[in-house]
N, CA and C atoms as an extended XYZ file, in Angstrom:
411
Properties=species:S:1:pos:R:3:atomname:S:1:resname:S:1:resid:I:1 pbc="F F F"
N         0.836       -1.196        0.000 N   MET     1
C         0.000        0.000        0.000 CA  MET     1
C         0.877        1.254        0.000 C   MET     1
N         0.407        2.251       -0.687 N   ILE     2
C         1.095        3.539       -0.760 CA  ILE     2
C         0.334        4.519        0.114 C   ILE     2
N         1.043        5.422        0.767 N   LYS     3
C         0.386        6.429        1.600 CA  LYS     3
C         0.419        7.776        0.911 C   LYS     3
N        -0.685        8.503        1.052 N   CYS     4
C        -0.791        9.850        0.494 CA  CYS     4
C         0.221       10.757        1.194 C   CYS     4
N         0.952       11.546        0.416 N   ASN     5
C         1.949       12.450        0.986 CA  ASN     5
C         1.325       13.600        1.775 C   ASN     5
N         0.023       13.808        1.646 N   ALA     6
C        -0.630       14.910        2.361 CA  ALA     6
C        -1.383       14.427        3.595 C   ALA     6
N        -2.341       13.496        3.406 N   CYS     7
C        -3.195       13.099        4.532 CA  CYS     7
C        -2.771       11.788        5.177 C   CYS     7
N        -1.885       11.032        4.536 N   GLY     8
C        -1.422        9.772        5.099 CA  GLY     8
C        -2.319        8.587        4.815 C   GLY     8
N        -3.427        8.795        4.082 N   ALA     9
C        -4.336        7.699        3.768 CA  ALA     9
C        -3.633        6.679        2.878 C   ALA     9
N        -3.884        5.403        3.162 N   ALA    10
C        -3.285        4.340        2.353 CA  ALA    10
C        -4.186        4.058        1.156 C   ALA    10
N        -3.568        3.850        0.013 N   PHE    11
C        -4.338        3.482       -1.173 CA  PHE    11
C        -3.505        2.552       -2.036 C   PHE    11
N        -4.172        1.759       -2.868 N   GLY    12
C        -3.486        0.766       -3.689 CA  GLY    12
C        -2.699        1.380       -4.826 C   GLY    12
N        -1.805        0.575       -5.396 N   GLU    13
C        -0.965        1.063       -6.483 CA  GLU    13
C        -1.774        1.452       -7.705 C   GLU    13
N        -2.919        0.784       -7.933 N   LEU    14
C        -3.743        1.136       -9.089 CA  LEU    14
C        -4.295        2.546       -8.980 C   LEU    14
N        -4.424        3.041       -7.750 N   ALA    15
C        -4.980        4.380       -7.554 CA  ALA    15
C        -3.896        5.441       -7.400 C   ALA    15
N        -2.636        5.058       -7.567 N   THR    16
C        -1.544        6.011       -7.374 CA  THR    16
C        -1.703        7.207       -8.291 C   THR    16
N        -1.624        8.392       -7.736 N   ARG    17
C        -1.725        9.615       -8.521 CA  ARG    17
C        -0.504       10.459       -8.215 C   ARG    17
N         0.565       10.262       -8.959 N   THR    18
C         1.776       11.049       -8.764 CA  THR    18
C         1.575       12.405       -9.409 C   THR    18
N         2.007       13.460       -8.739 N   VAL    19
C         1.858       14.809       -9.269 CA  VAL    19
C         3.233       15.376       -9.599 C   VAL    19
N         3.330       15.978      -10.760 N   PHE    20
C         4.560       16.606      -11.224 CA  PHE    20
C         4.320       18.099      -11.386 C   PHE    20
N         5.340       18.889      -11.147 N   LEU    21
C         5.272       20.340      -11.323 CA  LEU    21
C         6.249       20.697      -12.430 C   LEU    21
N         5.755       21.347      -13.493 N   ASP    22
C         6.654       21.656      -14.605 CA  ASP    22
C         7.314       23.018      -14.427 C   ASP    22
N         8.101       23.418      -15.429 N   GLU    23
C         8.920       24.628      -15.290 CA  GLU    23
C         8.106       25.909      -15.194 C   GLU    23
N         6.843       25.891      -15.611 N   ILE    24
C         6.033       27.110      -15.484 CA  ILE    24
C         4.971       26.951      -14.396 C   ILE    24
N         5.255       26.085      -13.425 N   GLN    25
C         4.408       25.859      -12.252 CA  GLN    25
C         3.020       25.345      -12.614 C   GLN    25
N         2.932       24.478      -13.607 N   VAL    26
C         1.671       23.811      -13.918 CA  VAL    26
C         1.760       22.392      -13.380 C   VAL    26
N         0.728       21.965      -12.673 N   CYS    27
C         0.723       20.637      -12.065 CA  CYS    27
C         0.127       19.624      -13.028 C   CYS    27
N         0.678       18.441      -13.037 N   HIS    28
C         0.205       17.388      -13.927 CA  HIS    28
C         0.035       16.091      -13.155 C   HIS    28
N        -1.082       15.397      -13.374 N   TRP    29
C        -1.210       14.032      -12.878 CA  TRP    29
C        -0.301       13.174      -13.725 C   TRP    29
N         0.065       12.010      -13.213 N   SER    30
C         0.991       11.136      -13.933 CA  SER    30
C         0.443       10.682      -15.278 C   SER    30
N        -0.886       10.614      -15.450 N   ASP    31
C        -1.415       10.182      -16.748 CA  ASP    31
C        -1.359       11.288      -17.794 C   ASP    31
N        -0.803       12.444      -17.442 N   ASN    32
C        -0.614       13.529      -18.405 CA  ASN    32
C         0.838       13.605      -18.871 C   ASN    32
N         1.645       12.637      -18.489 N   LEU    33
C         3.075       12.699      -18.785 CA  LEU    33
C         3.428       12.805      -20.260 C   LEU    33
N         2.675       12.216      -21.192 N   PRO    34
C         3.081       12.392      -22.593 CA  PRO    34
C         3.135       13.854      -23.029 C   PRO    34
N         2.383       14.727      -22.367 N   GLU    35
C         2.389       16.141      -22.726 CA  GLU    35
C         3.401       16.936      -21.904 C   GLU    35
N         4.146       16.284      -21.046 N   LEU    36
C         5.026       16.980      -20.107 CA  LEU    36
C         6.486       16.645      -20.383 C   LEU    36
N         7.327       17.665      -20.381 N   GLU    37
C         8.765       17.444      -20.521 CA  GLU    37
C         9.294       16.897      -19.198 C   GLU    37
N         9.647       15.625      -19.176 N   ILE    38
C        10.063       14.975      -17.931 CA  ILE    38
C        11.275       15.665      -17.302 C   ILE    38
N        12.241       16.060      -18.129 N   GLN    39
C        13.475       16.628      -17.590 CA  GLN    39
C        13.228       17.920      -16.816 C   GLN    39
N        12.191       18.652      -17.175 N   SER    40
C        11.947       19.938      -16.531 CA  SER    40
C        10.931       19.833      -15.395 C   SER    40
N        10.472       18.617      -15.098 N   ALA    41
C         9.430       18.454      -14.085 CA  ALA    41
C        10.019       18.018      -12.751 C   ALA    41
N         9.327       18.383      -11.709 N   GLN    42
C         9.719       18.013      -10.353 CA  GLN    42
C         8.616       17.149       -9.767 C   GLN    42
N         8.962       16.026       -9.167 N   VAL    43
C         7.969       15.148       -8.558 CA  VAL    43
C         7.558       15.737       -7.217 C   VAL    43
N         6.259       15.950       -7.039 N   LEU    44
C         5.760       16.465       -5.758 CA  LEU    44
C         5.382       15.343       -4.809 C   LEU    44
N         5.063       14.172       -5.333 N   GLY    45
C         4.720       13.037       -4.487 CA  GLY    45
C         3.482       12.324       -4.970 C   GLY    45
N         3.056       11.306       -4.216 N   ASP    46
C         1.857       10.537       -4.531 CA  ASP    46
C         0.728       11.011       -3.630 C   ASP    46
N        -0.431       11.244       -4.219 N   PHE    47
C        -1.570       11.767       -3.470 CA  PHE    47
C        -2.814       10.960       -3.793 C   PHE    47
N        -3.708       10.841       -2.806 N   CYS    48
C        -4.915       10.044       -3.004 CA  CYS    48
C        -5.974       10.798       -3.796 C   CYS    48
N        -5.910       12.125       -3.823 N   CYS    49
C        -6.909       12.902       -4.553 CA  CYS    49
C        -6.346       14.280       -4.892 C   CYS    49
N        -7.055       14.992       -5.749 N   LYS    50
C        -6.588       16.313       -6.169 CA  LYS    50
C        -6.607       17.307       -5.007 C   LYS    50
N        -7.523       17.141       -4.072 N   SER    51
C        -7.602       18.042       -2.928 CA  SER    51
C        -6.334       17.950       -2.074 C   SER    51
N        -5.894       16.723       -1.792 N   CYS    52
C        -4.658       16.547       -1.010 CA  CYS    52
C        -3.462       17.088       -1.776 C   CYS    52
N        -3.416       16.823       -3.076 N   ALA    53
C        -2.300       17.313       -3.887 CA  ALA    53
C        -2.276       18.836       -3.899 C   ALA    53
N        -3.447       19.455       -4.010 N   SER    54
C        -3.524       20.918       -4.043 CA  SER    54
C        -3.051       21.532       -2.734 C   SER    54
N        -3.469       20.949       -1.601 N   SER    55
C        -3.057       21.525       -0.317 CA  SER    55
C        -1.549       21.370       -0.107 C   SER    55
N        -0.993       20.213       -0.492 N   ALA    56
C         0.455       20.025       -0.369 CA  ALA    56
C         1.200       20.982       -1.288 C   ALA    56
N         0.657       21.177       -2.463 N   LEU    57
C         1.285       22.075       -3.429 CA  LEU    57
C         1.265       23.515       -2.929 C   LEU    57
N         0.141       23.933       -2.353 N   ASP    58
C         0.044       25.295       -1.821 CA  ASP    58
C         1.098       25.534       -0.740 C   ASP    58
N         1.271       24.549        0.156 N   ARG    59
C         2.285       24.683        1.210 CA  ARG    59
C         3.686       24.776        0.606 C   ARG    59
N         3.948       23.927       -0.382 N   TYR    60
C         5.271       23.926       -1.024 CA  TYR    60
C         5.545       25.256       -1.724 C   TYR    60
N         4.574       25.740       -2.477 N   LEU    61
C         4.796       26.954       -3.260 CA  LEU    61
C         4.806       28.216       -2.411 C   LEU    61
N         4.090       28.205       -1.276 N   SER    62
C         4.103       29.399       -0.424 CA  SER    62
C         5.506       29.649        0.131 C   SER    62
N         6.282       28.584        0.280 N   LYS    63
C         7.662       28.735        0.760 CA  LYS    63
C         8.540       29.450       -0.261 C   LYS    63
N         8.255       29.241       -1.540 N   ILE    64
C         9.092       29.866       -2.572 CA  ILE    64
C         8.402       31.061       -3.230 C   ILE    64
N         7.217       31.420       -2.740 N   GLY    65
C         6.514       32.592       -3.240 CA  GLY    65
C         5.970       32.449       -4.648 C   GLY    65
N         5.515       31.259       -5.013 N   ALA    66
C         4.988       31.034       -6.365 CA  ALA    66
C         3.546       30.549       -6.304 C   ALA    66
N         2.889       30.608       -7.424 N   ILE    67
C         1.507       30.140       -7.548 CA  ILE    67
C         1.480       29.113       -8.670 C   ILE    67
N         0.726       28.029       -8.491 N   ALA    68
C         0.643       26.999       -9.530 CA  ALA    68
C        -0.786       26.858      -10.024 C   ALA    68
N        -0.917       26.363      -11.210 N   THR    69
C        -2.222       26.037      -11.772 CA  THR    69
C        -2.196       24.570      -12.180 C   THR    69
N        -3.390       24.014      -12.382 N   TRP    70
C        -3.482       22.614      -12.788 CA  TRP    70
C        -3.659       22.522      -14.288 C   TRP    70
N        -2.992       21.540      -14.889 N   ALA    71
C        -3.218       21.249      -16.304 CA  ALA    71
C        -4.641       20.722      -16.446 C   ALA    71
N        -5.174       20.800      -17.644 N   ASP    72
C        -6.543       20.363      -17.875 CA  ASP    72
C        -6.601       18.836      -17.973 C   ASP    72
N        -6.357       18.189      -16.846 N   VAL    73
C        -6.428       16.736      -16.778 CA  VAL    73
C        -7.390       16.404      -15.658 C   VAL    73
N        -8.456       15.706      -15.992 N   ARG    74
C        -9.465       15.395      -14.988 CA  ARG    74
C        -9.361       13.933      -14.571 C   ARG    74
N        -9.581       13.652      -13.295 N   PRO    75
C        -9.614       12.245      -12.914 CA  PRO    75
C       -10.885       11.556      -13.411 C   PRO    75
N       -11.794       12.321      -14.026 N   ILE    76
C       -13.002       11.761      -14.629 CA  ILE    76
C       -12.870       11.915      -16.137 C   ILE    76
N       -13.098       10.846      -16.862 N   GLU    77
C       -13.036       10.866      -18.320 CA  GLU    77
C       -14.333       10.320      -18.883 C   GLU    77
N       -14.551       10.540      -20.158 N   THR    78
C       -15.721       10.024      -20.855 CA  THR    78
C       -15.289        8.850      -21.721 C   THR    78
N       -16.001        7.744      -21.604 N   CYS    79
C       -15.675        6.546      -22.377 CA  CYS    79
C       -15.900        6.813      -23.863 C   CYS    79
N       -14.958        6.383      -24.688 N   ALA    80
C       -15.043        6.598      -26.131 CA  ALA    80
C       -16.080        5.693      -26.792 C   ALA    80
N       -16.582        4.685      -26.072 N   ILE    81
C       -17.589        3.791      -26.655 CA  ILE    81
C       -18.992        4.145      -26.175 C   ILE    81
N       -19.215        4.110      -24.851 N   CYS    82
C       -20.578        4.318      -24.336 CA  CYS    82
C       -20.860        5.763      -23.947 C   CYS    82
N       -19.837        6.615      -23.927 N   ALA    83
C       -19.949        8.047      -23.624 CA  ALA    83
C       -20.322        8.342      -22.172 C   ALA    83
N       -20.234        7.350      -21.287 N   LYS    84
C       -20.482        7.583      -19.865 CA  LYS    84
C       -19.198        8.058      -19.206 C   LYS    84
N       -19.342        8.903      -18.181 N   ASP    85
C       -18.182        9.348      -17.417 CA  ASP    85
C       -17.761        8.247      -16.445 C   ASP    85
N       -16.454        8.111      -16.232 N   PHE    86
C       -15.944        7.137      -15.277 CA  PHE    86
C       -14.678        7.686      -14.644 C   PHE    86
N       -14.318        7.128      -13.492 N   SER    87
C       -13.114        7.558      -12.783 CA  SER    87
C       -11.901        6.853      -13.370 C   SER    87
N       -10.871        7.619      -13.708 N   THR    88
C        -9.648        7.015      -14.241 CA  THR    88
C        -8.841        6.335      -13.140 C   THR    88
N        -9.309        6.428      -11.904 N   GLU    89
C        -8.635        5.730      -10.814 CA  GLU    89
C        -8.996        4.247      -10.808 C   GLU    89
N       -10.016        3.871      -11.595 N   ARG    90
C       -10.362        2.459      -11.755 CA  ARG    90
C        -9.589        1.915      -12.951 C   ARG    90
N        -9.263        0.630      -12.971 N   PRO    91
C        -8.571        0.070      -14.134 CA  PRO    91
C        -9.396        0.286      -15.403 C   PRO    91
N        -8.756        0.758      -16.442 N   HIS    92
C        -9.438        1.018      -17.709 CA  HIS    92
C        -8.419        0.922      -18.830 C   HIS    92
N        -8.879        0.990      -20.064 N   ARG    93
C        -7.962        0.923      -21.198 CA  ARG    93
C        -7.815        2.292      -21.834 C   ARG    93
N        -6.617        2.549      -22.337 N   THR    94
C        -6.365        3.800      -23.050 CA  THR    94
C        -5.813        3.481      -24.426 C   THR    94
N        -6.189        4.287      -25.383 N   LEU    95
C        -5.597        4.207      -26.712 CA  LEU    95
C        -4.478        5.234      -26.723 C   LEU    95
N        -3.262        4.788      -26.935 N   THR    96
C        -2.109        5.682      -26.922 CA  THR    96
C        -1.512        5.761      -28.314 C   THR    96
N        -1.367        6.960      -28.827 N   LEU    97
C        -0.690        7.134      -30.103 CA  LEU    97
C         0.805        7.145      -29.836 C   LEU    97
N         1.555        6.429      -30.635 N   SER    98
C         2.998        6.410      -30.426 CA  SER    98
C         3.719        6.393      -31.763 C   SER    98
N         4.987        6.664      -31.705 N   GLU    99
C         5.808        6.738      -32.907 CA  GLU    99
C         7.177        6.172      -32.559 C   GLU    99
N         7.676        5.278      -33.406 N   GLU   100
C         8.983        4.679      -33.142 CA  GLU   100
C        10.059        5.517      -33.810 C   GLU   100
N        11.104        5.837      -33.059 N   THR   101
C        12.186        6.649      -33.616 CA  THR   101
C        13.527        5.980      -33.362 C   THR   101
N        14.518        6.390      -34.117 N   GLY   102
C        15.867        5.875      -33.910 CA  GLY   102
C        16.157        4.667      -34.778 C   GLY   102
N        17.368        4.138      -34.672 N   PRO   103
C        17.745        2.966      -35.470 CA  PRO   103
C        16.956        1.739      -35.031 C   PRO   103
N        16.934        0.711      -35.880 N   GLU   104
C        16.179       -0.500      -35.556 CA  GLU   104
C        16.603       -1.087      -34.220 C   GLU   104
N        17.904       -1.132      -33.977 N   THR   105
C        18.370       -1.597      -32.670 CA  THR   105
C        18.473       -0.367      -31.772 C   THR   105
N        17.830       -0.424      -30.663 N   GLY   106
C        17.878        0.711      -29.740 CA  GLY   106
C        16.857        1.787      -30.050 C   GLY   106
N        15.840        1.448      -30.853 N   SER   107
C        14.814        2.454      -31.137 CA  SER   107
C        13.971        2.674      -29.884 C   SER   107
N        13.291        3.798      -29.825 N   GLU   108
C        12.457        4.090      -28.667 CA  GLU   108
C        11.086        4.552      -29.122 C   GLU   108
N        10.110        4.345      -28.246 N   MET   109
C         8.744        4.758      -28.552 CA  MET   109
C         8.499        6.131      -27.942 C   MET   109
N         8.001        7.043      -28.752 N   LEU   110
C         7.607        8.363      -28.255 CA  LEU   110
C         6.092        8.371      -28.174 C   LEU   110
N         5.557        8.609      -26.992 N   TYR   111
C         4.115        8.594      -26.817 CA  TYR   111
C         3.552        9.982      -27.066 C   TYR   111
N         2.490       10.043      -27.835 N   ARG   112
C         1.934       11.316      -28.280 CA  ARG   112
C         0.619       11.691      -27.608 C   ARG   112
N         0.218       10.973      -26.608 N   GLY   113
C        -0.994       11.368      -25.900 CA  GLY   113
C        -2.038       10.273      -25.881 C   GLY   113
N        -3.144       10.541      -25.230 N   TYR   114
C        -4.232        9.594      -25.087 CA  TYR   114
C        -5.462       10.118      -25.816 C   TYR   114
N        -5.686        9.722      -27.060 N   PRO   115
C        -6.866       10.226      -27.754 CA  PRO   115
C        -8.163        9.589      -27.296 C   PRO   115
N        -8.099        8.437      -26.608 N   ALA   116
C        -9.339        7.791      -26.167 CA  ALA   116
C        -9.094        6.960      -24.918 C   ALA   116
N       -10.112        6.939      -24.057 N   ARG   117
C       -10.097        6.079      -22.876 CA  ARG   117
C       -11.401        5.294      -22.882 C   ARG   117
N       -11.346        4.097      -22.308 N   PHE   118
C       -12.505        3.221      -22.328 CA  PHE   118
C       -12.820        2.765      -20.910 C   PHE   118
N       -14.079        2.894      -20.503 N   CYS   119
C       -14.484        2.576      -19.133 CA  CYS   119
C       -14.338        1.078      -18.858 C   CYS   119
N       -14.344        0.677      -17.575 N   PRO   120
C       -14.200       -0.749      -17.239 CA  PRO   120
C       -15.282       -1.626      -17.875 C   PRO   120
N       -16.504       -1.090      -18.045 N   ASP   121
C       -17.574       -1.884      -18.653 CA  ASP   121
C       -17.304       -2.172      -20.124 C   ASP   121
N       -16.675       -1.229      -20.827 N   CYS   122
C       -16.403       -1.406      -22.253 CA  CYS   122
C       -15.037       -2.023      -22.523 C   CYS   122
N       -14.209       -2.161      -21.496 N   THR   123
C       -12.864       -2.716      -21.682 CA  THR   123
C       -12.878       -4.088      -22.363 C   THR   123
N       -13.771       -5.035      -21.968 N   PRO   124
C       -13.773       -6.332      -22.670 CA  PRO   124
C       -14.074       -6.177      -24.164 C   PRO   124
N       -14.959       -5.247      -24.526 N   ARG   125
C       -15.284       -5.024      -25.938 CA  ARG   125
C       -14.073       -4.491      -26.685 C   ARG   125
N       -13.308       -3.614      -26.047 N   VAL   126
C       -12.111       -3.053      -26.677 CA  VAL   126
C       -11.088       -4.154      -26.897 C   VAL   126
N       -10.868       -4.993      -25.878 N   GLY   127
C        -9.907       -6.084      -25.994 CA  GLY   127
C       -10.272       -7.055      -27.102 C   GLY   127
N       -11.559       -7.342      -27.263 N   THR   128
C       -12.012       -8.249      -28.308 CA  THR   128
C       -11.835       -7.628      -29.682 C   THR   128
N       -12.116       -6.337      -29.792 N   ALA   129
C       -12.072       -5.669      -31.093 CA  ALA   129
C       -10.656       -5.497      -31.627 C   ALA   129
N        -9.695       -5.237      -30.765 N   ILE   130
C        -8.358       -4.905      -31.260 CA  ILE   130
C        -7.258       -5.827      -30.739 C   ILE   130
N        -7.597       -6.802      -29.961 N   GLY   131
C        -6.566       -7.667      -29.393 CA  GLY   131
C        -6.097       -7.100      -28.068 C   GLY   131
N        -5.124       -7.714      -27.474 N   GLU   132
C        -4.678       -7.315      -26.142 CA  GLU   132
C        -3.449       -6.419      -26.152 C   GLU   132
N        -3.198       -5.717      -27.244 N   SER   133
C        -1.978       -4.916      -27.327 CA  SER   133
C        -2.157       -3.498      -26.795 C   SER   133
N        -3.342       -3.124      -26.373 N   TRP   134
C        -3.558       -1.772      -25.861 CA  TRP   134
C        -3.143       -1.712      -24.410 C   TRP   134
N        -2.818       -0.511      -23.958 N   SER   135
C        -2.376       -0.374      -22.568 CA  SER   135
C        -3.559       -0.409      -21.625 C   SER   135
N        -3.370       -1.003      -20.483 N   GLN   136
C        -4.383       -0.998      -19.434 CA  GLN   136
C        -3.859       -0.140      -18.316 C   GLN   136
N        -4.603        0.922      -17.969 N   SER   137
C        -4.166        1.841      -16.912 CA  SER   137
C        -4.717        1.393      -15.590 C   SER   137
């Protein structure tokens, strides 16, 4: 079990919500990493919810006299199949666009974002339609 860096509540690894602070003081949940320059980001810690992350962030930034804003990443998403809202803290599938770069040996995948997420109810349909090669968050 992981403990929230703010309130101390224990939560499972599937619910881990690591928060990063980028160079212009914008906060990002870990599932927003494809849009974030990792080298310029600072890990603030693991938090059980956005409220705990916000309070910890406010304390951290008040020490250095800065103000932060949140990136437009919601812990609630809309399923690309049934259009119902669901919590991304539950296991679900994401469609990730990626691009392979570099030589054949030692090539790396560059992830370009999440154009679609699928709720737990539609996950079996997604797996059947495209095989099991999609990422499960």
